[in-house]
PDB file of C-alpha atoms in Angstrom:
ATOM      1  CA  UNK A 791      -3.733  -7.309  -5.612  1.00  0.00           C
ATOM      2  CA  UNK A 792      -7.091  -9.018  -6.051  1.00  0.00           C
ATOM      3  CA  UNK A 793      -6.813 -10.294  -2.469  1.00  0.00           C
ATOM      4  CA  UNK A 794      -5.528  -7.113  -0.855  1.00  0.00           C
ATOM      5  CA  UNK A 795      -7.139  -4.209  -2.770  1.00  0.00           C
ATOM      6  CA  UNK A 796     -10.638  -4.681  -1.283  1.00  0.00           C
ATOM      7  CA  UNK A 797      -9.191  -3.758   2.116  1.00  0.00           C
ATOM      8  CA  UNK A 798      -9.115  -0.088   1.063  1.00  0.00           C
ATOM      9  CA  UNK A 799     -12.898   0.016   0.575  1.00  0.00           C
ATOM     10  CA  UNK A 800     -12.418   2.241  -2.511  1.00  0.00           C
ATOM     11  CA  UNK A 801     -13.672   1.631  -6.046  1.00  0.00           C
ATOM     12  CA  UNK A 802     -10.629   0.442  -8.000  1.00  0.00           C
ATOM     13  CA  UNK A 803     -10.057  -0.867 -11.524  1.00  0.00           C
ATOM     14  CA  UNK A 804      -7.329  -3.523 -11.856  1.00  0.00           C
ATOM     15  CA  UNK A 805      -5.552  -4.820 -14.949  1.00  0.00           C
ATOM     16  CA  UNK A 806      -2.532  -7.105 -15.469  1.00  0.00           C
ATOM     17  CA  UNK A 807       0.758  -5.399 -16.306  1.00  0.00           C
ATOM     18  CA  UNK A 808       4.075  -6.506 -17.763  1.00  0.00           C
ATOM     19  CA  UNK A 809       4.531 -10.276 -17.679  1.00  0.00           C
ATOM     20  CA  UNK A 810       1.585 -10.717 -15.337  1.00  0.00           C
ATOM     21  CA  UNK A 811       3.626 -10.345 -12.147  1.00  0.00           C
ATOM     22  CA  UNK A 812       2.414  -6.751 -11.754  1.00  0.00           C
ATOM     23  CA  UNK A 813      -1.020  -5.168 -11.626  1.00  0.00           C
ATOM     24  CA  UNK A 814      -2.121  -1.753 -12.822  1.00  0.00           C
ATOM     25  CA  UNK A 815      -4.592  -0.010 -10.505  1.00  0.00           C
ATOM     26  CA  UNK A 816      -6.703   3.091 -11.010  1.00  0.00           C
ATOM     27  CA  UNK A 817      -9.302   4.805  -8.865  1.00  0.00           C
ATOM     28  CA  UNK A 818     -12.711   4.278 -10.449  1.00  0.00           C
ATOM     29  CA  UNK A 819     -15.277   6.069  -8.356  1.00  0.00           C
ATOM     30  CA  UNK A 820     -15.460   9.605  -9.651  1.00  0.00           C
ATOM     31  CA  UNK A 821     -13.776  12.696  -8.189  1.00  0.00           C
ATOM     32  CA  UNK A 822     -14.492  11.662  -4.634  1.00  0.00           C
ATOM     33  CA  UNK A 823     -12.601   8.421  -4.959  1.00  0.00           C
ATOM     34  CA  UNK A 824     -10.374   8.888  -7.913  1.00  0.00           C
ATOM     35  CA  UNK A 825      -7.816  11.522  -7.067  1.00  0.00           C
ATOM     36  CA  UNK A 826      -7.187  15.251  -6.764  1.00  0.00           C
ATOM     37  CA  UNK A 827      -9.222  17.721  -8.763  1.00  0.00           C
ATOM     38  CA  UNK A 828      -8.137  18.634 -12.265  1.00  0.00           C
ATOM     39  CA  UNK A 829      -5.676  21.494 -12.256  1.00  0.00           C
ATOM     40  CA  UNK A 830      -4.579  20.842  -8.681  1.00  0.00           C
ATOM     41  CA  UNK A 831      -0.901  20.065  -8.325  1.00  0.00           C
ATOM     42  CA  UNK A 832      -0.703  18.350  -4.988  1.00  0.00           C
ATOM     43  CA  UNK A 833       2.130  15.887  -4.296  1.00  0.00           C
ATOM     44  CA  UNK A 834       1.626  12.186  -5.060  1.00  0.00           C
ATOM     45  CA  UNK A 835       0.820  11.329  -1.469  1.00  0.00           C
ATOM     46  CA  UNK A 836      -2.316  13.530  -1.313  1.00  0.00           C
ATOM     47  CA  UNK A 837      -4.550  11.662  -3.779  1.00  0.00           C
ATOM     48  CA  UNK A 838      -7.099   9.031  -2.742  1.00  0.00           C
ATOM     49  CA  UNK A 839      -5.303   6.254  -4.649  1.00  0.00           C
ATOM     50  CA  UNK A 840      -2.256   6.744  -2.441  1.00  0.00           C
ATOM     51  CA  UNK A 841      -4.533   6.579   0.593  1.00  0.00           C
ATOM     52  CA  UNK A 842      -5.999   3.341  -0.762  1.00  0.00           C
ATOM     53  CA  UNK A 843      -2.487   1.947  -1.328  1.00  0.00           C
ATOM     54  CA  UNK A 844      -1.538   2.779   2.250  1.00  0.00           C
ATOM     55  CA  UNK A 845      -4.608   0.870   3.396  1.00  0.00           C
ATOM     56  CA  UNK A 846      -4.152  -2.323   1.397  1.00  0.00           C
ATOM     57  CA  UNK A 847      -0.370  -2.546   1.916  1.00  0.00           C
ATOM     58  CA  UNK A 848      -0.691  -2.466   5.726  1.00  0.00           C
ATOM     59  CA  UNK A 849       0.866  -5.649   7.061  1.00  0.00           C
ATOM     60  CA  UNK A 850       2.177  -6.649   3.619  1.00  0.00           C
ATOM     61  CA  UNK A 851       5.787  -6.917   2.473  1.00  0.00           C
ATOM     62  CA  UNK A 852       5.501  -5.895  -1.195  1.00  0.00           C
ATOM     63  CA  UNK A 853       5.808  -2.307  -2.434  1.00  0.00           C
ATOM     64  CA  UNK A 854       3.450  -0.084  -4.419  1.00  0.00           C
ATOM     65  CA  UNK A 855       4.745   2.652  -6.715  1.00  0.00           C
ATOM     66  CA  UNK A 856       2.245   5.489  -7.086  1.00  0.00           C
ATOM     67  CA  UNK A 857       2.550   7.580 -10.241  1.00  0.00           C
ATOM     68  CA  UNK A 858       1.286  11.153 -10.485  1.00  0.00           C
ATOM     69  CA  UNK A 859       0.978  13.259 -13.620  1.00  0.00           C
ATOM     70  CA  UNK A 860      -0.571  16.712 -13.867  1.00  0.00           C
ATOM     71  CA  UNK A 861       0.148  18.832 -16.917  1.00  0.00           C
ATOM     72  CA  UNK A 862       3.891  19.556 -17.057  1.00  0.00           C
ATOM     73  CA  UNK A 863       4.475  17.971 -13.645  1.00  0.00           C
ATOM     74  CA  UNK A 864       4.941  14.325 -12.725  1.00  0.00           C
ATOM     75  CA  UNK A 865       5.937  12.348  -9.676  1.00  0.00           C
ATOM     76  CA  UNK A 866       6.393   8.959  -8.033  1.00  0.00           C
ATOM     77  CA  UNK A 867       5.785   7.799  -4.475  1.00  0.00           C
ATOM     78  CA  UNK A 868       6.783   4.541  -2.791  1.00  0.00           C
ATOM     79  CA  UNK A 869       4.116   3.074  -0.494  1.00  0.00           C
ATOM     80  CA  UNK A 870       4.938   0.025   1.608  1.00  0.00           C
ATOM     81  CA  UNK A 871       3.777  -1.469   4.878  1.00  0.00           C
ATOM     82  CA  UNK A 872       0.885   0.966   5.177  1.00  0.00           C
ATOM     83  CA  UNK A 873       2.848   4.202   4.707  1.00  0.00           C
ATOM     84  CA  UNK A 874       4.678   6.350   2.186  1.00  0.00           C
ATOM     85  CA  UNK A 875       8.430   5.777   2.373  1.00  0.00           C
ATOM     86  CA  UNK A 876       9.799   7.979  -0.426  1.00  0.00           C
ATOM     87  CA  UNK A 877       8.585  10.358  -3.125  1.00  0.00           C
ATOM     88  CA  UNK A 878       9.898  12.591  -5.892  1.00  0.00           C
ATOM     89  CA  UNK A 879       8.425  15.240  -8.242  1.00  0.00           C
ATOM     90  CA  UNK A 880       9.595  16.636 -11.530  1.00  0.00           C
ATOM     91  CA  UNK A 881       8.297  20.208 -11.476  1.00  0.00           C
ATOM     92  CA  UNK A 882       9.668  23.172 -13.473  1.00  0.00           C
ATOM     93  CA  UNK A 883       8.835  25.449 -10.545  1.00  0.00           C
ATOM     94  CA  UNK A 884      10.752  23.356  -8.007  1.00  0.00           C
ATOM     95  CA  UNK A 885      14.460  23.166  -7.279  1.00  0.00           C
ATOM     96  CA  UNK A 886      16.561  20.234  -8.420  1.00  0.00           C
ATOM     97  CA  UNK A 887      17.283  18.002  -5.388  1.00  0.00           C
ATOM     98  CA  UNK A 888      20.901  17.821  -4.289  1.00  0.00           C
ATOM     99  CA  UNK A 889      22.870  14.624  -4.840  1.00  0.00           C
ATOM    100  CA  UNK A 890      22.455  13.326  -1.275  1.00  0.00           C
ATOM    101  CA  UNK A 891      18.682  13.764  -1.326  1.00  0.00           C
ATOM    102  CA  UNK A 892      18.296  12.189  -4.769  1.00  0.00           C
ATOM    103  CA  UNK A 893      20.559   9.300  -3.736  1.00  0.00           C
ATOM    104  CA  UNK A 894      18.481   8.540  -0.638  1.00  0.00           C
ATOM    105  CA  UNK A 895      15.259   8.493  -2.660  1.00  0.00           C
ATOM    106  CA  UNK A 896      16.837   6.397  -5.416  1.00  0.00           C
ATOM    107  CA  UNK A 897      18.230   3.856  -2.947  1.00  0.00           C
ATOM    108  CA  UNK A 898      14.844   3.494  -1.256  1.00  0.00           C
ATOM    109  CA  UNK A 899      13.090   2.905  -4.588  1.00  0.00           C
ATOM    110  CA  UNK A 900      15.791   0.575  -5.913  1.00  0.00           C
ATOM    111  CA  UNK A 901      15.830  -1.504  -2.720  1.00  0.00           C
ATOM    112  CA  UNK A 902      12.037  -1.894  -2.792  1.00  0.00           C
ATOM    113  CA  UNK A 903      12.065  -3.237  -6.353  1.00  0.00           C
ATOM    114  CA  UNK A 904      15.214  -5.351  -6.155  1.00  0.00           C
ATOM    115  CA  UNK A 905      17.504  -3.109  -8.231  1.00  0.00           C
ATOM    116  CA  UNK A 906      21.138  -3.346  -7.133  1.00  0.00           C
ATOM    117  CA  UNK A 907      22.553  -0.250  -8.874  1.00  0.00           C
ATOM    118  CA  UNK A 908      20.655   2.918  -7.956  1.00  0.00           C
ATOM    119  CA  UNK A 909      22.971   5.288  -9.820  1.00  0.00           C
ATOM    120  CA  UNK A 910      20.964   5.445 -13.095  1.00  0.00           C
ATOM    121  CA  UNK A 911      17.842   6.266 -11.095  1.00  0.00           C
ATOM    122  CA  UNK A 912      19.712   8.928  -9.120  1.00  0.00           C
ATOM    123  CA  UNK A 913      20.617  10.629 -12.392  1.00  0.00           C
ATOM    124  CA  UNK A 914      16.983  10.551 -13.515  1.00  0.00           C
ATOM    125  CA  UNK A 915      15.806  12.075 -10.234  1.00  0.00           C
ATOM    126  CA  UNK A 916      18.338  14.897 -10.539  1.00  0.00           C
ATOM    127  CA  UNK A 917      17.368  15.620 -14.149  1.00  0.00           C
ATOM    128  CA  UNK A 918      15.042  18.573 -14.566  1.00  0.00           C
ATOM    129  CA  UNK A 919      14.714  18.056 -18.304  1.00  0.00           C
ATOM    130  CA  UNK A 920      11.198  18.101 -19.657  1.00  0.00           C
ATOM    131  CA  UNK A 921       8.681  16.824 -20.469  1.00  0.00           C
ATOM    132  CA  UNK A 922       8.337  15.475 -16.941  1.00  0.00           C
ATOM    133  CA  UNK A 923       6.378  12.492 -18.262  1.00  0.00           C
ATOM    134  CA  UNK A 924       9.549  11.314 -20.018  1.00  0.00           C
ATOM    135  CA  UNK A 925      11.523  11.511 -16.771  1.00  0.00           C
ATOM    136  CA  UNK A 926       8.810   9.487 -15.049  1.00  0.00           C
ATOM    137  CA  UNK A 927       8.996   6.758 -17.712  1.00  0.00           C
ATOM    138  CA  UNK A 928      12.792   6.741 -17.435  1.00  0.00           C
ATOM    139  CA  UNK A 929      12.461   6.193 -13.675  1.00  0.00           C
ATOM    140  CA  UNK A 930      10.148   3.216 -14.299  1.00  0.00           C
ATOM    141  CA  UNK A 931      12.656   1.769 -16.755  1.00  0.00           C
ATOM    142  CA  UNK A 932      15.488   2.208 -14.230  1.00  0.00           C
ATOM    143  CA  UNK A 933      13.428   0.189 -11.736  1.00  0.00           C
ATOM    144  CA  UNK A 934      12.744  -2.561 -14.279  1.00  0.00           C
ATOM    145  CA  UNK A 935       9.014  -1.717 -14.382  1.00  0.00           C
ATOM    146  CA  UNK A 936       6.866  -1.515 -17.529  1.00  0.00           C
ATOM    147  CA  UNK A 937       5.801   1.874 -18.945  1.00  0.00           C
ATOM    148  CA  UNK A 938       2.285   3.066 -18.105  1.00  0.00           C
ATOM    149  CA  UNK A 939      -0.589   2.261 -20.496  1.00  0.00           C
ATOM    150  CA  UNK A 940      -0.699   4.321 -23.674  1.00  0.00           C
ATOM    151  CA  UNK A 941      -3.779   6.276 -22.589  1.00  0.00           C
ATOM    152  CA  UNK A 942      -2.325   7.193 -19.219  1.00  0.00           C
ATOM    153  CA  UNK A 943      -2.607  10.952 -18.668  1.00  0.00           C
ATOM    154  CA  UNK A 944      -5.035  11.379 -21.587  1.00  0.00           C
ATOM    155  CA  UNK A 945      -8.245   9.889 -20.231  1.00  0.00           C
ATOM    156  CA  UNK A 946      -9.932   9.196 -16.893  1.00  0.00           C
ATOM    157  CA  UNK A 947     -10.412   5.524 -17.837  1.00  0.00           C
ATOM    158  CA  UNK A 948      -6.861   4.505 -18.558  1.00  0.00           C
ATOM    159  CA  UNK A 949      -7.396   0.802 -17.883  1.00  0.00           C
ATOM    160  CA  UNK A 950     -10.891   0.359 -19.267  1.00  0.00           C
ATOM    161  CA  UNK A 951      -9.705  -1.191 -22.565  1.00  0.00           C
ATOM    162  CA  UNK A 952      -6.731  -3.099 -21.149  1.00  0.00           C
ATOM    163  CA  UNK A 953      -7.281  -6.876 -21.570  1.00  0.00           C
ATOM    164  CA  UNK A 954      -8.181  -8.525 -18.279  1.00  0.00           C
ATOM    165  CA  UNK A 955      -9.282  -5.308 -16.557  1.00  0.00           C
ATOM    166  CA  UNK A 956     -11.977  -5.641 -13.905  1.00  0.00           C
ATOM    167  CA  UNK A 957     -13.617  -3.381 -11.379  1.00  0.00           C
ATOM    168  CA  UNK A 958     -13.880  -3.606  -7.590  1.00  0.00           C
ATOM    169  CA  UNK A 959     -16.847  -1.643  -6.336  1.00  0.00           C
ATOM    170  CA  UNK A 960     -16.515   0.746  -3.419  1.00  0.00           C
ATOM    171  CA  UNK A 961     -17.478  -0.956  -0.161  1.00  0.00           C
ATOM    172  CA  UNK A 962     -20.739   0.589   1.140  1.00  0.00           C
ATOM    173  CA  UNK A 963     -20.762   2.275   4.515  1.00  0.00           C
ATOM    174  CA  UNK A 964     -22.333   0.247   7.341  1.00  0.00           C
ATOM    175  CA  UNK A 965     -26.069   0.798   7.648  1.00  0.00           C
ATOM    176  CA  UNK A 966     -27.501   2.530  10.694  1.00  0.00           C
ATOM    177  CA  UNK A 967     -29.793   0.838  13.229  1.00  0.00           C
ATOM    178  CA  UNK A 968     -32.681  -0.830  11.432  1.00  0.00           C
ATOM    179  CA  UNK A 969     -31.173   0.001   8.034  1.00  0.00           C
ATOM    180  CA  UNK A 970     -29.604  -2.132   5.329  1.00  0.00           C
ATOM    181  CA  UNK A 971     -26.561  -1.679   3.080  1.00  0.00           C
ATOM    182  CA  UNK A 972     -26.802  -2.981  -0.508  1.00  0.00           C
ATOM    183  CA  UNK A 973     -23.892  -4.087  -2.676  1.00  0.00           C
ATOM    184  CA  UNK A 974     -25.903  -2.860  -5.686  1.00  0.00           C
ATOM    185  CA  UNK A 975     -26.665  -4.216  -9.117  1.00  0.00           C
ATOM    186  CA  UNK A 976     -28.188  -7.505  -7.949  1.00  0.00           C
ATOM    187  CA  UNK A 977     -24.975  -9.325  -8.809  1.00  0.00           C
ATOM    188  CA  UNK A 978     -23.599 -12.125  -6.699  1.00  0.00           C
ATOM    189  CA  UNK A 979     -20.957 -10.683  -4.346  1.00  0.00           C
ATOM    190  CA  UNK A 980     -17.356 -11.650  -4.840  1.00  0.00           C
ATOM    191  CA  UNK A 981     -15.856 -14.350  -2.653  1.00  0.00           C
ATOM    192  CA  UNK A 982     -14.925 -12.790   0.716  1.00  0.00           C
ATOM    193  CA  UNK A 983     -11.363 -11.591   0.755  1.00  0.00           C
ATOM    194  CA  UNK A 984      -8.997 -11.175   3.646  1.00  0.00           C
ATOM    195  CA  UNK A 985      -8.155  -7.481   4.052  1.00  0.00           C
ATOM    196  CA  UNK A 986      -4.562  -6.624   4.853  1.00  0.00           C
ATOM    197  CA  UNK A 987      -5.636  -5.192   8.215  1.00  0.00           C
ATOM    198  CA  UNK A 988      -7.259  -8.515   9.156  1.00  0.00           C
ATOM    199  CA  UNK A 989      -4.181 -10.624   8.644  1.00  0.00           C
ATOM    200  CA  UNK A 990      -2.156 -11.865  11.601  1.00  0.00           C
ATOM    201  CA  UNK A 991       1.092  -9.997  12.272  1.00  0.00           C
ATOM    202  CA  UNK A 992       4.082 -11.166  10.307  1.00  0.00           C
ATOM    203  CA  UNK A 993       6.907 -13.179  11.855  1.00  0.00           C
ATOM    204  CA  UNK A 994       9.089 -10.068  11.759  1.00  0.00           C
ATOM    205  CA  UNK A 995       6.612  -8.417  14.133  1.00  0.00           C
ATOM    206  CA  UNK A 996       5.950 -11.102  16.730  1.00  0.00           C
ATOM    207  CA  UNK A 997       9.230 -13.078  16.712  1.00  0.00           C
ATOM    208  CA  UNK A 998      11.327 -10.431  18.541  1.00  0.00           C
ATOM    209  CA  UNK A 999       8.487  -9.812  21.015  1.00  0.00           C
ATOM    210  CA  UNK A1000       8.096 -13.507  21.729  1.00  0.00           C
ATOM    211  CA  UNK A1001      11.868 -13.877  22.167  1.00  0.00           C
ATOM    212  CA  UNK A1002      11.993 -10.921  24.559  1.00  0.00           C
ATOM    213  CA  UNK A1003       9.081 -12.358  26.550  1.00  0.00           C
ATOM    214  CA  UNK A1004      10.891 -15.697  26.929  1.00  0.00           C
ATOM    215  CA  UNK A1005      14.063 -13.980  28.115  1.00  0.00           C
ATOM    216  CA  UNK A1006      12.129 -11.927  30.661  1.00  0.00           C
ATOM    217  CA  UNK A1007      10.225 -14.984  31.876  1.00  0.00           C
ATOM    218  CA  UNK A1008      13.510 -16.792  32.452  1.00  0.00           C
ATOM    219  CA  UNK A1009      14.936 -13.770  34.255  1.00  0.00           C
ATOM    220  CA  UNK A1010      11.788 -13.457  36.370  1.00  0.00           C
ATOM    221  CA  UNK A1011      11.968 -17.132  37.320  1.00  0.00           C
ATOM    222  CA  UNK A1012      15.592 -16.754  38.375  1.00  0.00           C
ATOM    223  CA  UNK A1013      14.768 -13.632  40.393  1.00  0.00           C
ATOM    224  CA  UNK A1014      11.971 -15.426  42.250  1.00  0.00           C
ATOM    225  CA  UNK A1015      14.306 -18.339  42.942  1.00  0.00           C
ATOM    226  CA  UNK A1016      16.917 -15.988  44.419  1.00  0.00           C
ATOM    227  CA  UNK A1017      14.251 -14.211  46.463  1.00  0.00           C
ATOM    228  CA  UNK A1018      13.027 -17.558  47.835  1.00  0.00           C
ATOM    229  CA  UNK A1019      16.564 -18.294  49.003  1.00  0.00           C
ATOM    230  CA  UNK A1020      16.712 -15.041  50.941  1.00  0.00           C
ATOM    231  CA  UNK A1021      18.114 -12.886  48.184  1.00  0.00           C
ATOM    232  CA  UNK A1022      17.275  -9.218  47.399  1.00  0.00           C
ATOM    233  CA  UNK A1023      13.765  -7.783  47.871  1.00  0.00           C
ATOM    234  CA  UNK A1024      10.632  -8.749  45.994  1.00  0.00           C
ATOM    235  CA  UNK A1025      10.543  -5.635  43.756  1.00  0.00           C
ATOM    236  CA  UNK A1026      12.944  -7.019  41.130  1.00  0.00           C
ATOM    237  CA  UNK A1027      11.077 -10.288  40.468  1.00  0.00           C
ATOM    238  CA  UNK A1028       7.752  -8.415  40.414  1.00  0.00           C
ATOM    239  CA  UNK A1029       8.996  -5.952  37.775  1.00  0.00           C
ATOM    240  CA  UNK A1030      10.472  -8.700  35.613  1.00  0.00           C
ATOM    241  CA  UNK A1031       7.264 -10.755  35.848  1.00  0.00           C
ATOM    242  CA  UNK A1032       5.110  -7.769  34.871  1.00  0.00           C
ATOM    243  CA  UNK A1033       7.299  -6.957  31.867  1.00  0.00           C
ATOM    244  CA  UNK A1034       7.263 -10.596  30.739  1.00  0.00           C
ATOM    245  CA  UNK A1035       3.455 -10.797  30.977  1.00  0.00           C
ATOM    246  CA  UNK A1036       3.083  -7.514  29.060  1.00  0.00           C
ATOM    247  CA  UNK A1037       5.297  -8.670  26.186  1.00  0.00           C
ATOM    248  CA  UNK A1038       3.582 -12.058  26.104  1.00  0.00           C
ATOM    249  CA  UNK A1039       0.142 -10.479  25.896  1.00  0.00           C
ATOM    250  CA  UNK A1040       0.874  -8.216  22.906  1.00  0.00           C
ATOM    251  CA  UNK A1041       1.376 -10.985  20.288  1.00  0.00           C
ATOM    252  CA  UNK A1042      -1.596 -12.912  21.663  1.00  0.00           C
ATOM    253  CA  UNK A1043      -3.781  -9.809  21.574  1.00  0.00           C
ATOM    254  CA  UNK A1044      -2.689  -8.974  18.019  1.00  0.00           C
ATOM    255  CA  UNK A1045      -3.582 -12.469  16.783  1.00  0.00           C
ATOM    256  CA  UNK A1046      -6.975 -12.339  18.506  1.00  0.00           C
ATOM    257  CA  UNK A1047      -7.683  -8.875  17.090  1.00  0.00           C
ATOM    258  CA  UNK A1048      -6.773  -9.955  13.562  1.00  0.00           C
ATOM    259  CA  UNK A1049      -9.194 -12.888  13.792  1.00  0.00           C
ATOM    260  CA  UNK A1050     -11.954 -10.564  15.007  1.00  0.00           C
ATOM    261  CA  UNK A1051     -11.391  -8.089  12.140  1.00  0.00           C
ATOM    262  CA  UNK A1052     -11.335 -10.913   9.600  1.00  0.00           C
ATOM    263  CA  UNK A1053     -14.661 -12.238  10.860  1.00  0.00           C
ATOM    264  CA  UNK A1054     -16.163  -8.737  10.628  1.00  0.00           C
ATOM    265  CA  UNK A1055     -14.756  -8.169   7.106  1.00  0.00           C
ATOM    266  CA  UNK A1056     -16.396 -11.347   5.829  1.00  0.00           C
ATOM    267  CA  UNK A1057     -19.819  -9.927   6.575  1.00  0.00           C
ATOM    268  CA  UNK A1058     -19.470  -7.149   3.967  1.00  0.00           C
ATOM    269  CA  UNK A1059     -17.296  -8.326   1.045  1.00  0.00           C
ATOM    270  CA  UNK A1060     -16.815  -5.972  -1.945  1.00  0.00           C
ATOM    271  CA  UNK A1061     -18.498  -6.706  -5.249  1.00  0.00           C
ATOM    272  CA  UNK A1062     -16.505  -7.489  -8.375  1.00  0.00           C
ATOM    273  CA  UNK A1063     -18.136  -6.211 -11.581  1.00  0.00           C
ATOM    274  CA  UNK A1064     -17.121  -6.249 -15.253  1.00  0.00           C
ATOM    275  CA  UNK A1065     -15.087  -3.305 -16.598  1.00  0.00           C
ATOM    276  CA  UNK A1066     -17.050  -0.335 -17.838  1.00  0.00           C
ATOM    277  CA  UNK A1067     -19.890  -0.677 -15.295  1.00  0.00           C
ATOM    278  CA  UNK A1068     -18.766   2.377 -13.365  1.00  0.00           C
ATOM    279  CA  UNK A1069     -16.908   5.564 -14.161  1.00  0.00           C
ATOM    280  CA  UNK A1070     -13.127   5.571 -13.826  1.00  0.00           C
ATOM    281  CA  UNK A1071     -11.092   8.393 -12.420  1.00  0.00           C
ATOM    282  CA  UNK A1072      -7.473   7.531 -11.750  1.00  0.00           C
ATOM    283  CA  UNK A1073      -5.143   4.670 -12.670  1.00  0.00           C
ATOM    284  CA  UNK A1074      -2.463   2.637 -10.941  1.00  0.00           C
ATOM    285  CA  UNK A1075      -0.390  -0.522 -11.138  1.00  0.00           C
ATOM    286  CA  UNK A1076       0.524  -3.311  -8.752  1.00  0.00           C
ATOM    287  CA  UNK A1077       2.211  -6.707  -8.613  1.00  0.00           C
ATOM    288  CA  UNK A1078       0.864 -10.166  -9.413  1.00  0.00           C
ATOM    289  CA  UNK A1079      -2.462 -11.488  -8.251  1.00  0.00           C
ATOM    290  CA  UNK A1080      -2.516 -10.468  -4.656  1.00  0.00           C
ATOM    291  CA  UNK A1081       0.254  -7.902  -5.044  1.00  0.00           C
ATOM    292  CA  UNK A1082      -0.718  -4.223  -5.533  1.00  0.00           C
ATOM    293  CA  UNK A1083       0.837  -1.577  -7.683  1.00  0.00           C
ATOM    294  CA  UNK A1084       1.540   2.085  -8.333  1.00  0.00           C
ATOM    295  CA  UNK A1085      -0.470   5.068  -9.485  1.00  0.00           C
ATOM    296  CA  UNK A1086       0.104   7.839 -11.945  1.00  0.00           C
ATOM    297  CA  UNK A1087      -2.369  10.640 -12.378  1.00  0.00           C
ATOM    298  CA  UNK A1088      -3.350  13.364 -14.830  1.00  0.00           C
ATOM    299  CA  UNK A1089      -4.610  15.613 -12.118  1.00  0.00           C
ATOM    300  CA  UNK A1090      -6.904  12.929 -10.754  1.00  0.00           C
ATOM    301  CA  UNK A1091      -5.827   9.965 -12.813  1.00  0.00           C
ATOM    302  CA  UNK A1092      -2.839   7.758 -13.604  1.00  0.00           C
ATOM    303  CA  UNK A1093      -1.336   4.218 -13.261  1.00  0.00           C
ATOM    304  CA  UNK A1094       0.450   2.487 -10.470  1.00  0.00           C
ATOM    305  CA  UNK A1095       2.634  -0.599 -10.225  1.00  0.00           C
ATOM    306  CA  UNK A1096       4.531  -2.736  -7.795  1.00  0.00           C
ATOM    307  CA  UNK A1097       6.856  -5.680  -7.872  1.00  0.00           C
ATOM    308  CA  UNK A1098       5.779  -9.192  -6.955  1.00  0.00           C
ATOM    309  CA  UNK A1099       6.896 -10.383  -3.548  1.00  0.00           C
TER     310      UNK A1099
END
């Protein structure tokens, strides 16, 4: 989490969770950066902490579970690989999902967190018993995740008093021509981190493309050989060569682009400050150091957590 969270550019407060393999995360920049307004009952995916999770999980393999709590409503959302993959809400005004829908959501959540039997979670998702906060905690237990901090849903600074909590300042916007952007506070900036967006593509991304490029190159070579011996026209070898060059260029371009973004990110690293130096609004949890977590909110606040890779 500490390595990936700065990629979102948002002000976040982090604290260790469980046995240290998870990390709680909460938005800590006021209403603009901390979540939906009080009294607003938007789904989990609409709050800024979910947007931040989508940013810092891009290109990563570990999941983030975003928690949402607003009055008598609660919800969870699974964010992974830069996007939201599943979500669920316990709301007295909403219908109970049918078994097939609840099963799909439960399987997605269970698979992300390494739980083999999704049936207990399916039952929790189909339960409309209240309070909704209890159903949310039961879902966390079914996934083998720790319960949210005691103050979750009661205060905007859920993680402020959690041992080991620290704050990542919001990354300032780039200055205009002739201007300057300050990290603020006169503190020494944190060691530059490598944002998720600046990391080279994973093997799962480039391996199939590289394999396809090799196959097409071999096919193109054979087609040119046949053409040189008086075989069919030149169109076939030209098409195969073009396709092979296109597939070969994509992995190379992605690696070059990642290096360029990493070099640019190092010029404006976020600042790490002690807890309590800025207002908190929102809470979340993530995995071990370098692995983000999930968010739960009381309107605009709550915890988040995710499993270690």
